[in-house]
PDB file of C-alpha atoms and ligand atoms in Angstrom:
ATOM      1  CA  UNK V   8      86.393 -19.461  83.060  1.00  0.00           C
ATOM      2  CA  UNK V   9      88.378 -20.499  79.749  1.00  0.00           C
ATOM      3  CA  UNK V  10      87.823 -23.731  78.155  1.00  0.00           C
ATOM      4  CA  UNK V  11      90.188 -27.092  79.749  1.00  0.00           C
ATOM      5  CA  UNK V  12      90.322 -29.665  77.302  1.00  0.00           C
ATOM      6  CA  UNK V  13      87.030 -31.566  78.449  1.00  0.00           C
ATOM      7  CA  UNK V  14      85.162 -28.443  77.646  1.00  0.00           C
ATOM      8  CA  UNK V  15      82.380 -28.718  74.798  1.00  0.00           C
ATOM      9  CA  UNK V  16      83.316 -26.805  71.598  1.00  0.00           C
ATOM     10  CA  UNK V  17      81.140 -24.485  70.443  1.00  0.00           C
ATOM     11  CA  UNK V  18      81.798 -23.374  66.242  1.00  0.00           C
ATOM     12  CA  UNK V  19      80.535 -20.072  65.209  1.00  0.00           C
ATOM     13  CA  UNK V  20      80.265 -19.229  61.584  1.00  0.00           C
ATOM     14  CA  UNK V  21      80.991 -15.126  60.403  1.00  0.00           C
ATOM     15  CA  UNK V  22      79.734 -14.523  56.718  1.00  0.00           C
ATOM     16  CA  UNK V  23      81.373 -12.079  54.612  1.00  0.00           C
ATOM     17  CA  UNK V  24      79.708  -8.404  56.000  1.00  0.00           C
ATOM     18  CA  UNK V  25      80.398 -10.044  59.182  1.00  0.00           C
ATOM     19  CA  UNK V  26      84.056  -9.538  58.721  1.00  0.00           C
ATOM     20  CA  UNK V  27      84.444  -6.804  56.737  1.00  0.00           C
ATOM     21  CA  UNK V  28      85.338  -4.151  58.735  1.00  0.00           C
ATOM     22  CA  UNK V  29      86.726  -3.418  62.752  1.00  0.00           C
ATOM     23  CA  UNK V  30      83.185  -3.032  64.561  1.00  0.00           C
ATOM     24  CA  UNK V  31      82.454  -6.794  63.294  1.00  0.00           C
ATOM     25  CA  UNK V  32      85.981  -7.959  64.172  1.00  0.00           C
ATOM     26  CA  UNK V  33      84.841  -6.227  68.211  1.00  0.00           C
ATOM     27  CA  UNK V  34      81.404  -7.746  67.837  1.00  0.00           C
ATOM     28  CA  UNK V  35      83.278 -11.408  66.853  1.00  0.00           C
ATOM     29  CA  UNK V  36      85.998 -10.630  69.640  1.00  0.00           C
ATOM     30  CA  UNK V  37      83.024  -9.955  72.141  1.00  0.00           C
ATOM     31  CA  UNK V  38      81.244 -13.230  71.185  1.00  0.00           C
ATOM     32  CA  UNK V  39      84.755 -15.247  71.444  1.00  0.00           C
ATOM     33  CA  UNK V  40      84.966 -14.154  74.979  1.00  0.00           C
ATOM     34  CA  UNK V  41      81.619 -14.665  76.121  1.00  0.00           C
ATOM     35  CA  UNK V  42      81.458 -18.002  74.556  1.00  0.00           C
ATOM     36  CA  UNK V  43      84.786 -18.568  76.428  1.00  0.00           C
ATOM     37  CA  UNK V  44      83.354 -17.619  79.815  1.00  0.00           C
ATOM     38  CA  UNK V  45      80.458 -19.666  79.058  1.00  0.00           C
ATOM     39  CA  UNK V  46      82.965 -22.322  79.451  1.00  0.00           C
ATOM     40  CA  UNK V  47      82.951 -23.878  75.453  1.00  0.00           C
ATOM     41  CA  UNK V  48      86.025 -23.977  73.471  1.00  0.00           C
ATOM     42  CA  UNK V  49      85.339 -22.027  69.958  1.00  0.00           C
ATOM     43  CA  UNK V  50      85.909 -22.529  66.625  1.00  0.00           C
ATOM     44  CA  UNK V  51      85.612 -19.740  64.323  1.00  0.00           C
ATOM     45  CA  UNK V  52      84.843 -19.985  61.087  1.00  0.00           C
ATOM     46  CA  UNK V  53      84.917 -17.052  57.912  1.00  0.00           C
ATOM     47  CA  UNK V  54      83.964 -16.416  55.000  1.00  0.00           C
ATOM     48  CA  UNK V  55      86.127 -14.294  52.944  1.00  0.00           C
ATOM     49  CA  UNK V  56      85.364 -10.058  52.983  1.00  0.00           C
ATOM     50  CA  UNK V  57      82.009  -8.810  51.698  1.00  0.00           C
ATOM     51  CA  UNK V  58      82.264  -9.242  47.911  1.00  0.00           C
ATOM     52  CA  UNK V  59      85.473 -10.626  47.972  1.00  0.00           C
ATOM     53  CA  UNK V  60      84.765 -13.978  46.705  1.00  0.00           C
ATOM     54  CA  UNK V  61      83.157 -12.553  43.149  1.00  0.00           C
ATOM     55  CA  UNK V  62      85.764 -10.276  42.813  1.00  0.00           C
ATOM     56  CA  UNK V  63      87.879 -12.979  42.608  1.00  0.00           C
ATOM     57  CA  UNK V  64      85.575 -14.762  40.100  1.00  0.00           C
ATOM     58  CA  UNK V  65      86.055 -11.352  38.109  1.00  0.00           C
ATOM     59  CA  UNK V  66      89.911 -11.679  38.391  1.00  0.00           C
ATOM     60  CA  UNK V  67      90.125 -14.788  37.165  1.00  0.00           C
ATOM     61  CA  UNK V  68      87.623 -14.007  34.258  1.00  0.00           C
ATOM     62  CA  UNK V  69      90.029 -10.868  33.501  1.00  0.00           C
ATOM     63  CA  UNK V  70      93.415 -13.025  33.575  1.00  0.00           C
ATOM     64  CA  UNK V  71      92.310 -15.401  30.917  1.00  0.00           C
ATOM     65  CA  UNK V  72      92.386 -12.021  28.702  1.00  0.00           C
ATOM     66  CA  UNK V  73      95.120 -11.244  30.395  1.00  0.00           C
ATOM     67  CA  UNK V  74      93.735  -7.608  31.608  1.00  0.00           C
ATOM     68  CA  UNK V  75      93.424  -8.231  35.594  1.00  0.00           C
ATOM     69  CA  UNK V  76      96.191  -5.524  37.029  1.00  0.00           C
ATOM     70  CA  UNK V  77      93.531  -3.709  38.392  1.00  0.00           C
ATOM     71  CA  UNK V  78      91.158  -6.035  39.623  1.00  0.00           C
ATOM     72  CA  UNK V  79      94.182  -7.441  41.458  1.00  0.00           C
ATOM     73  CA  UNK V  80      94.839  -4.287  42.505  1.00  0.00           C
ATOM     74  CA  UNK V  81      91.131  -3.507  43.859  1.00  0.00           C
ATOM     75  CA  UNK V  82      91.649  -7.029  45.723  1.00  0.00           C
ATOM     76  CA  UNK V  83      94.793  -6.096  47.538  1.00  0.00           C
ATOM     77  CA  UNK V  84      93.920  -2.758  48.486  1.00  0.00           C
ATOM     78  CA  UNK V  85      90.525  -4.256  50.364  1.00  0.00           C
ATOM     79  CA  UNK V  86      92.608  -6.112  52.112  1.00  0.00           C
ATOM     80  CA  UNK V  87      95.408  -2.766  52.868  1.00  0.00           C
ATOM     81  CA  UNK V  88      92.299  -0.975  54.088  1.00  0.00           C
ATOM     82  CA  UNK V  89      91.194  -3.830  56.532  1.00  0.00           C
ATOM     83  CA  UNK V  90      94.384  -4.537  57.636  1.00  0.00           C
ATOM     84  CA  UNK V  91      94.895  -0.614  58.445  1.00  0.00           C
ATOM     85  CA  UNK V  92      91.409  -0.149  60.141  1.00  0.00           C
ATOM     86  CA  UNK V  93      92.235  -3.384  62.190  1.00  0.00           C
ATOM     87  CA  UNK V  94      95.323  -2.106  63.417  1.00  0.00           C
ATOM     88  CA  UNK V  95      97.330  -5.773  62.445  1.00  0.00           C
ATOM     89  CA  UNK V  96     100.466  -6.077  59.057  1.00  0.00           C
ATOM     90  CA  UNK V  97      99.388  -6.459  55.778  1.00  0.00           C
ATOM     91  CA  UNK V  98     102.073  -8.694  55.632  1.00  0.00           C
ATOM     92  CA  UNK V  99      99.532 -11.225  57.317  1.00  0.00           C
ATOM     93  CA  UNK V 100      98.221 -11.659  53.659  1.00  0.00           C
ATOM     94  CA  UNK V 101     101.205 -10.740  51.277  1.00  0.00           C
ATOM     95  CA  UNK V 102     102.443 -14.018  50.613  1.00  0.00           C
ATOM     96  CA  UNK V 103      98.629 -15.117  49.609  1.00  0.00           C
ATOM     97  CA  UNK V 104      97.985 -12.373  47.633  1.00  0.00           C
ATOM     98  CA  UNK V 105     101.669 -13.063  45.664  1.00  0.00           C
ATOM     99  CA  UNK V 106     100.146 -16.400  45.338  1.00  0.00           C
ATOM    100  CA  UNK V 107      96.887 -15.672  43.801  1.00  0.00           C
ATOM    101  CA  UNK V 108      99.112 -12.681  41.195  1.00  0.00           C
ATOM    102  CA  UNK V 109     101.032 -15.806  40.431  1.00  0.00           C
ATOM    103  CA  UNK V 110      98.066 -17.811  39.838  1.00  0.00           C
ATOM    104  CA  UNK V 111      96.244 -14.994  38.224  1.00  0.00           C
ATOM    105  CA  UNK V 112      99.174 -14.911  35.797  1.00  0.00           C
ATOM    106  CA  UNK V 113      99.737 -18.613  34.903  1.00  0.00           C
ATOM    107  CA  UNK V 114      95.869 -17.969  33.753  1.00  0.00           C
ATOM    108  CA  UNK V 115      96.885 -15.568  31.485  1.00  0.00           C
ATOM    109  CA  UNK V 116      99.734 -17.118  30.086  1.00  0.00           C
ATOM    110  CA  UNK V 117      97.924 -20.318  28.886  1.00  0.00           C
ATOM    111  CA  UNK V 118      94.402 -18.492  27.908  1.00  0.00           C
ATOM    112  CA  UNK V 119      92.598 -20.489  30.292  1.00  0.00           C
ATOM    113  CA  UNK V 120      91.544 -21.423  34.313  1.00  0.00           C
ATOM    114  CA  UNK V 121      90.444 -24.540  34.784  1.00  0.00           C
ATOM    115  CA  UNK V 122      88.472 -25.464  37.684  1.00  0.00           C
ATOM    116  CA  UNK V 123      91.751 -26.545  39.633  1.00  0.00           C
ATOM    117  CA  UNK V 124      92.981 -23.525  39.377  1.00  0.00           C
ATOM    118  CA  UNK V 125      89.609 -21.525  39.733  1.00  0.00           C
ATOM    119  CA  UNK V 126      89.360 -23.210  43.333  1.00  0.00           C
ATOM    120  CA  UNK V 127      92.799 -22.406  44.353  1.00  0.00           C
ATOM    121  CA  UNK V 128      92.289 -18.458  43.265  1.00  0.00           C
ATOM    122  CA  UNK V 129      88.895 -18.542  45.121  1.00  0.00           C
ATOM    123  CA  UNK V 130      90.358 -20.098  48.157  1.00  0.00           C
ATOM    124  CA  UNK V 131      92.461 -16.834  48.639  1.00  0.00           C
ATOM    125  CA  UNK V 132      89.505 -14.647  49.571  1.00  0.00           C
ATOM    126  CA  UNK V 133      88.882 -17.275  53.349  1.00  0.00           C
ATOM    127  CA  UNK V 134      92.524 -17.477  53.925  1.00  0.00           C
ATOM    128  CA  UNK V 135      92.653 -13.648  53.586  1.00  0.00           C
ATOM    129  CA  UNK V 136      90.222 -12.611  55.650  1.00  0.00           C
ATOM    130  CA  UNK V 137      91.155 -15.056  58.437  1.00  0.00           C
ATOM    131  CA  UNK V 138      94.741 -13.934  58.522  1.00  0.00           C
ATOM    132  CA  UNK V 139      93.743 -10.609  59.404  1.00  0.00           C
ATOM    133  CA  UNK V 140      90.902 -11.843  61.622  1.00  0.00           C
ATOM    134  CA  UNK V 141      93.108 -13.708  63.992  1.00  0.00           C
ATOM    135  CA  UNK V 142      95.995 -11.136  64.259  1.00  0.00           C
ATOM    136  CA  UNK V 143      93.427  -8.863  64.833  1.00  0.00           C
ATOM    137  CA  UNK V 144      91.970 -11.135  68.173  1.00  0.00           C
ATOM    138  CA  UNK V 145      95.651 -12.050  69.021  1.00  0.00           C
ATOM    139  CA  UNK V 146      96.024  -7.746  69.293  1.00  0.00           C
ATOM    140  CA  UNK V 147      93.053  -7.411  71.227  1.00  0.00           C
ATOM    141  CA  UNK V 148      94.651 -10.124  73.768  1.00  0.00           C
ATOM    142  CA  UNK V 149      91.708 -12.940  72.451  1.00  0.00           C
ATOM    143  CA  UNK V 150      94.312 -15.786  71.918  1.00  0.00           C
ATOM    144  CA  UNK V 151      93.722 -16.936  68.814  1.00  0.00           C
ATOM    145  CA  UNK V 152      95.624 -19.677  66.451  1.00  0.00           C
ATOM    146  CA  UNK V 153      94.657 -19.250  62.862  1.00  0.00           C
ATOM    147  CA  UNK V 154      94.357 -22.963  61.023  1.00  0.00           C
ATOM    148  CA  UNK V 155      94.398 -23.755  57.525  1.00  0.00           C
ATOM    149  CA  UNK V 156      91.027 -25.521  57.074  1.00  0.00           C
ATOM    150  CA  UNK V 157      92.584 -27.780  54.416  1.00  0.00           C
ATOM    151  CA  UNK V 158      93.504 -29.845  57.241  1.00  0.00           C
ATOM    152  CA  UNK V 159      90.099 -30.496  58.725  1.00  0.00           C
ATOM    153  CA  UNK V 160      87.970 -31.006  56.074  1.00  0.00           C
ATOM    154  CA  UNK V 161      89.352 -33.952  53.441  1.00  0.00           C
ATOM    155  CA  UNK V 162      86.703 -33.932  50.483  1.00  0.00           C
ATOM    156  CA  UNK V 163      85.454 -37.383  49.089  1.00  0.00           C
ATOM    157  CA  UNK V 164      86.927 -38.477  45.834  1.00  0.00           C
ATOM    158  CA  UNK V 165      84.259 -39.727  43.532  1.00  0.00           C
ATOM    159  CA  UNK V 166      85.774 -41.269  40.416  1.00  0.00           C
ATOM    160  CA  UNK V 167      83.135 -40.719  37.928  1.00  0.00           C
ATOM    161  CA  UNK V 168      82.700 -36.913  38.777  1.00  0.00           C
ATOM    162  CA  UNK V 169      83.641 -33.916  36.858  1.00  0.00           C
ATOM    163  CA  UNK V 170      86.380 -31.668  37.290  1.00  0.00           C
ATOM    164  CA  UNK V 171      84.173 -28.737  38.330  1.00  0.00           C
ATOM    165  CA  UNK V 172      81.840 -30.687  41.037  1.00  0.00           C
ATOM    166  CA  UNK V 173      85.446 -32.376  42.035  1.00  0.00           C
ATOM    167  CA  UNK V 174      87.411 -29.129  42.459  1.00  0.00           C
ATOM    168  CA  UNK V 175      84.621 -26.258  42.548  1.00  0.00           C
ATOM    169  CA  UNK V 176      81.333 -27.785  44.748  1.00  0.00           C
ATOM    170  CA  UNK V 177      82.794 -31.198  46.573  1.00  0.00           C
ATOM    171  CA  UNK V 178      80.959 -33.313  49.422  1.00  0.00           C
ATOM    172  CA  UNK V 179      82.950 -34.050  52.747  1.00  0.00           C
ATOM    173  CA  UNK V 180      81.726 -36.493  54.913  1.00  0.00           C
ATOM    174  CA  UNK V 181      80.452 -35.705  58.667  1.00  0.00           C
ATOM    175  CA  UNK V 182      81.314 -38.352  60.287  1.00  0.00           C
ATOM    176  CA  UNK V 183      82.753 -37.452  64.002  1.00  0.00           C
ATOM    177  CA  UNK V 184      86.744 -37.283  63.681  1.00  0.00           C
ATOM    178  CA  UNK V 185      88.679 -38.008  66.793  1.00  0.00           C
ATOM    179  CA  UNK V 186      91.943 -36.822  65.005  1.00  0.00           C
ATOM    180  CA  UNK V 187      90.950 -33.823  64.660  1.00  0.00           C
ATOM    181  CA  UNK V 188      89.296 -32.889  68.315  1.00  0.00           C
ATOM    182  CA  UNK V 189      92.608 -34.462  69.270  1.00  0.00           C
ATOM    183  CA  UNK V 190      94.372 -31.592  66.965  1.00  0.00           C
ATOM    184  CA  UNK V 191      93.285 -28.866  69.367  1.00  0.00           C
ATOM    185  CA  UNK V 192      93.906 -30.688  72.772  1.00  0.00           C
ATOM    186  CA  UNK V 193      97.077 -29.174  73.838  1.00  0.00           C
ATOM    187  CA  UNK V 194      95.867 -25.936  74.119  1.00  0.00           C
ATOM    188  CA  UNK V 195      92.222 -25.926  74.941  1.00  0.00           C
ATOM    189  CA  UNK V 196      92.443 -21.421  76.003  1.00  0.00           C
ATOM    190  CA  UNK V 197      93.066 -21.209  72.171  1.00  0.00           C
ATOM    191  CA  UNK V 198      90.195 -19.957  69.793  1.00  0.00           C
ATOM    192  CA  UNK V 199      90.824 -21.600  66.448  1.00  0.00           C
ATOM    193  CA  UNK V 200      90.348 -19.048  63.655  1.00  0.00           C
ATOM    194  CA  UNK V 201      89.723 -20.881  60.420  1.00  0.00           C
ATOM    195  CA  UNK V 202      88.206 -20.374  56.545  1.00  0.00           C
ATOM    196  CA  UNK V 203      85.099 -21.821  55.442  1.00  0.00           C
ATOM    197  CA  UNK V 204      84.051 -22.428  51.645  1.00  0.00           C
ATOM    198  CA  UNK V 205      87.507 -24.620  51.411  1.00  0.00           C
ATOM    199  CA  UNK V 206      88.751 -27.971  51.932  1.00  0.00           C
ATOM    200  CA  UNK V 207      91.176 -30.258  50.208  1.00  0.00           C
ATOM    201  CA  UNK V 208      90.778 -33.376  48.395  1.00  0.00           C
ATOM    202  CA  UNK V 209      92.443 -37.099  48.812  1.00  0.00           C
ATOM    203  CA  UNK V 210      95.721 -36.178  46.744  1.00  0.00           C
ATOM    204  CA  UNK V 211      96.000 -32.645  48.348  1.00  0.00           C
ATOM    205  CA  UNK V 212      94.720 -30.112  45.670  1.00  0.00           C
ATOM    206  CA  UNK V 213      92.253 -27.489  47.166  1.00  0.00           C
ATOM    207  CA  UNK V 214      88.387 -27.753  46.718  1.00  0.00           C
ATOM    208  CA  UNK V 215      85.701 -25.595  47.468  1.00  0.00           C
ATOM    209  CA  UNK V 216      82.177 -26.399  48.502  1.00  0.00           C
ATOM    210  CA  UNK V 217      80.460 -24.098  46.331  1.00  0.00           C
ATOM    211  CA  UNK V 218      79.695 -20.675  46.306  1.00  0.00           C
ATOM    212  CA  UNK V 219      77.798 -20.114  50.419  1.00  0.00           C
ATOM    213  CA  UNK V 220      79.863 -23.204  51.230  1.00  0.00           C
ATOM    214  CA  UNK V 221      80.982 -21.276  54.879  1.00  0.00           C
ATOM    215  CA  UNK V 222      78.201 -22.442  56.574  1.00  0.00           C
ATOM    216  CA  UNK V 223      78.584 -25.910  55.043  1.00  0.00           C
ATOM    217  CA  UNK V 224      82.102 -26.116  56.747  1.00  0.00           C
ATOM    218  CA  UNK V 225      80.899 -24.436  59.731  1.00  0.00           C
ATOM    219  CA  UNK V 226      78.534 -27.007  60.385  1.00  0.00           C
ATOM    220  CA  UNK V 227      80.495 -30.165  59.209  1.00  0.00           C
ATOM    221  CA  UNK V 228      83.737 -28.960  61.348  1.00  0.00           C
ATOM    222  CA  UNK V 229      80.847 -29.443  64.157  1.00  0.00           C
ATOM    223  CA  UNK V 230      79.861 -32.416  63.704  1.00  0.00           C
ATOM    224  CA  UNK V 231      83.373 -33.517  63.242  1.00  0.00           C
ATOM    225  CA  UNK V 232      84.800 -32.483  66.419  1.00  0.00           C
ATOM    226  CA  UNK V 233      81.467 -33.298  68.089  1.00  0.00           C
ATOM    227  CA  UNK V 234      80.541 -29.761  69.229  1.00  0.00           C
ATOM    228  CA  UNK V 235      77.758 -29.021  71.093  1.00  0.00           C
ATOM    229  CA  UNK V 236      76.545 -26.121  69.202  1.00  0.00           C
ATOM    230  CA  UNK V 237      76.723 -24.566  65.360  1.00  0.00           C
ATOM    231  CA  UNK V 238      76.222 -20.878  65.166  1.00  0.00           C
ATOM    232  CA  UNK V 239      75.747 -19.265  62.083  1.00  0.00           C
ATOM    233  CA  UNK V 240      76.048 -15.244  62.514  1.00  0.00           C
ATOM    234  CA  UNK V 241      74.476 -13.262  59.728  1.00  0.00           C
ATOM    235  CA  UNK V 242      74.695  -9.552  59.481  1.00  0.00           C
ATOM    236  CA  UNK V 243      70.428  -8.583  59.430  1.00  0.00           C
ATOM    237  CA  UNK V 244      68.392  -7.062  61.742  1.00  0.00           C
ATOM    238  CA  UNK V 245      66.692 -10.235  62.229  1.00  0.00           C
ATOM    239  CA  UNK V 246      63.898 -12.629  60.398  1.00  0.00           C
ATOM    240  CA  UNK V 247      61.404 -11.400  58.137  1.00  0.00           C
ATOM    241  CA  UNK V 248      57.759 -12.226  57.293  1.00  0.00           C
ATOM    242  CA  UNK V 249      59.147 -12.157  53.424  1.00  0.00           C
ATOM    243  CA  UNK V 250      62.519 -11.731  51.511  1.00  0.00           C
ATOM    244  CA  UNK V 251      62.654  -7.933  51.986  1.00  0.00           C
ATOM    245  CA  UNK V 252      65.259  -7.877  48.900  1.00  0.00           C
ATOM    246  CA  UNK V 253      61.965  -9.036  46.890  1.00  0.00           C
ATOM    247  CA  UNK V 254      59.363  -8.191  49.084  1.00  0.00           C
ATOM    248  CA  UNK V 255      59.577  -4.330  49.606  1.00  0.00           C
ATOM    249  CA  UNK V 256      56.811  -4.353  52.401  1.00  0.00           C
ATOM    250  CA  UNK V 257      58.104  -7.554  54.380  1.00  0.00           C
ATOM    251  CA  UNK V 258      58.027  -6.793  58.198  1.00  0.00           C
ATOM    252  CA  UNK V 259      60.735  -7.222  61.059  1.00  0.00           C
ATOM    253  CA  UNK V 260      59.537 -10.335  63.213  1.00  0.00           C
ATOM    254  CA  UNK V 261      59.715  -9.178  66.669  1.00  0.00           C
ATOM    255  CA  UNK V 262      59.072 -12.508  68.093  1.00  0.00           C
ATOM    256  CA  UNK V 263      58.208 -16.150  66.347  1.00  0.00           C
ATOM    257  CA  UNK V 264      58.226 -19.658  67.936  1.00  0.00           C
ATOM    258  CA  UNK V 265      60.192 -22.780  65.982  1.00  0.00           C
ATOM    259  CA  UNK V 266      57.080 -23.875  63.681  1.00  0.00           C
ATOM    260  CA  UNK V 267      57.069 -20.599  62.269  1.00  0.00           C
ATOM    261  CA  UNK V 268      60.590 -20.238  61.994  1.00  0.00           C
ATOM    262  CA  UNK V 269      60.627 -24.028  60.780  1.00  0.00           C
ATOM    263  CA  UNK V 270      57.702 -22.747  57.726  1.00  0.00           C
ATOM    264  CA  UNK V 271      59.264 -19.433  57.012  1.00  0.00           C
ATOM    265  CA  UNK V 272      63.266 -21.750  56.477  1.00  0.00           C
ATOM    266  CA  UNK V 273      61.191 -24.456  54.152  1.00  0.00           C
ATOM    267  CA  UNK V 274      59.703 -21.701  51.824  1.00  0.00           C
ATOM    268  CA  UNK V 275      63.300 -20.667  50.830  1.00  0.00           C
ATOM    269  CA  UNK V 276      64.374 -17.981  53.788  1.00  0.00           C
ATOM    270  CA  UNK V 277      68.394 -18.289  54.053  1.00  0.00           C
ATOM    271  CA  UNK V 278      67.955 -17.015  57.362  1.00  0.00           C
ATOM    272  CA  UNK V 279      68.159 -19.165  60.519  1.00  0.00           C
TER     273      UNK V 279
HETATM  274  N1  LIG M  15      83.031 -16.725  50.236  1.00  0.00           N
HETATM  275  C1  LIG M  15      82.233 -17.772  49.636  1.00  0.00           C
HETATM  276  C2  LIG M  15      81.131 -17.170  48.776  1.00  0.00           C
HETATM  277  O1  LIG M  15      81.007 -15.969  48.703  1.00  0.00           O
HETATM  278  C3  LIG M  15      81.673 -18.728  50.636  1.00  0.00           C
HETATM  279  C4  LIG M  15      80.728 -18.140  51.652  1.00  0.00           C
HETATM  280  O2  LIG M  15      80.808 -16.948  51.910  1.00  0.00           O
HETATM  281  O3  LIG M  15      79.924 -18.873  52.211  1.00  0.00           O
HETATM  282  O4  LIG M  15      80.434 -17.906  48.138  1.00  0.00           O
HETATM  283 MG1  LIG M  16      76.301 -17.206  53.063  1.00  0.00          MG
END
C-alpha cells in the first residue's frame, strides 16, 4: 500500500555517513519503501556527505587567501565519486558546485566571507547530497521529488540579532503549517527528498541552523506538516553505556528501557 493523501507522514532524518556512499543510499531506499507499505507518506531529510560540511568551512577559509583550487577540487570530486558509485549524472550537482566556485571566488576577490555568504557556501554541501540522493531513488524506481528546503522552513527575523546568529544559527518556528502539508497533496506516492541544516529567512537570503542543524529541520518539518513520527537515523551500532569516542571501555547496550535511555540522553549522549 502507498500513501493517499489522508495518509500520516512519517519524516526520517539521514546524517552525513548515512549518505555517503551506495549501501546507505539501499539501506535509505529500503526504509522509504517499507515506510511506504506501512502506509505513511515520507519525508526525507539529509545532511550533506560525511565531512562535507567542514570541508566547506575549509574552502571558504582558503578563498579569503585566495588559495582554494584544490579544496574545491577535493569537494567536487566527492561528489564525482558518489555520483559514479550511485549510478545517477554528476550533472545533478554541476550547477551547485559552479555556484559555490562562484561564491568561493567573490570571497577571494574582496578578502573576506561574511556570514551571508558563509551560509550560502555551506548550504551547498545538503543540496548536494540530496540531488544525488533522489536521482539515485528515482533509478531504483522509489519515486522521489527532490525539494529545496528553503521553501519549508522560513527563519524568524529578530531585529536586534547579529549577522552570524541571523544568517549562520537562526530559530524557525514549529508551529503546524497547513500550506505546506497542502504543498505535497497532489501527489501523496511521492517521497519528498529534502536538505536539512538550511532554511531561508523573511527577505529570501539562505540561513543555516547551525552546525548538526539536520535533525533540527528534521524534526521542525514534522511538526510542521503534523507528522506522526520523527526518525532520526544515525550510522552506530547502537547506544552505549558511555561515549566510546572518550570512553575506550564503554559497552554495546543490548537492551535498555526509556528511563535509562531518558538518563543516558540528559548526561550529554547525542544518541537517541
Ligand atoms: N551538515 C551540517 C553539519 O555538518 C548539518 C548536519 O549534518 O546536521 O553540521
Ligand atoms: Mg548530526
Amino acid at each position: 500500500m502507498s500513501g493517499n493523501s489522508d495518509s500520516p507522514w512519517v519524516v526520517i532524518k539521514f546524517g552525513g555517513t548515512s549518505v555517503a556512499d551506495l549501501s546507505s543510499w539501499e539501506g535509505i531506499a529500503g526504509i522509504v519503501r517499507r515506510r511506504q507499505k506501512e502506509g505513511f507518506r515520507v519525508l526525507v531529510v539529509c545532511s550533506a556527505v560525511a565531512g562535507v560540511t567542514s570541508e566547506i568551512e575549509k574552502l571558504i577559509a582558503a578563498s579569503v587567501e585566495n588559495r582554494h583550487a584544490d579544496i574545491l577540487d577535493s569537494i567536487a570530486s566527492r561528489h564525482a565519486t558518489l555520483a559514479k558509485e550511485l549510478g545517477v549524472s554528476f550533472s545533478e550537482v554541476e550547477a551547485i558546485l559552479s555556484e559555490l566556485k562562484a561564491l568561493a571566488t567573490g570571497a577571494s576577490l574582496v578578502g573576506e566571507a561574511g556570514p551571508r555568504i558563509r551560509a550560502r557556501m555551506l548550504s551547498t554541501g545538503e543540496l548536494m547530497s540530496t540531488k544525488l540522493g533522489a536521482a539515485y531513488l528515482t533509478k531504483s524506481g522509489v519515486e522521489a521529488r527532490w525539494q529545496d528546503a528553503r521553501e519549508l522552513l522560513t527563519s524568524r527575523s529578530v531585529a536586534s540579532e547579529g549577522e552570524r546568529r541571523r544568517y549562520l544559527s537562526a530559530a524557525v518556528d514549529d508551529c503546524r503549517d497547513e500550506d505546506l502539508a497542502r504543498l505535497f497533496r497532489d501527489r501523496p506516492e511521492e517521497v519528498i527528498v529534502t536538505q536539512g541544516f538550511i532554511a531561508r529567512d523573511p527577505e529570501g537570503h539562505t540561513v543555516l541552523l547551525g552546525r548538526g542543524g539536520s535533525d533540527v529541520s528534521a524534526a521542525l518539518m514534522a511538526a510542521k506538516i503534523g507528522a506522526a513520527r520523527c526518525e532520526i537515523w544515525t550510522d552506530v551500532p547502537g547506544m552505549y553505556t558511555a561515549n566510546p569516542r572518550e570512553v575506550p571501555e564503554a559497552r554495546l547496550l543490548t537492551a535498555l528501557c526509556y528511563e535509562e535511555a531518558q538518563e543516558i540522553a540528559s548526561s550529554g549522549a547525542k544518541v537517541l
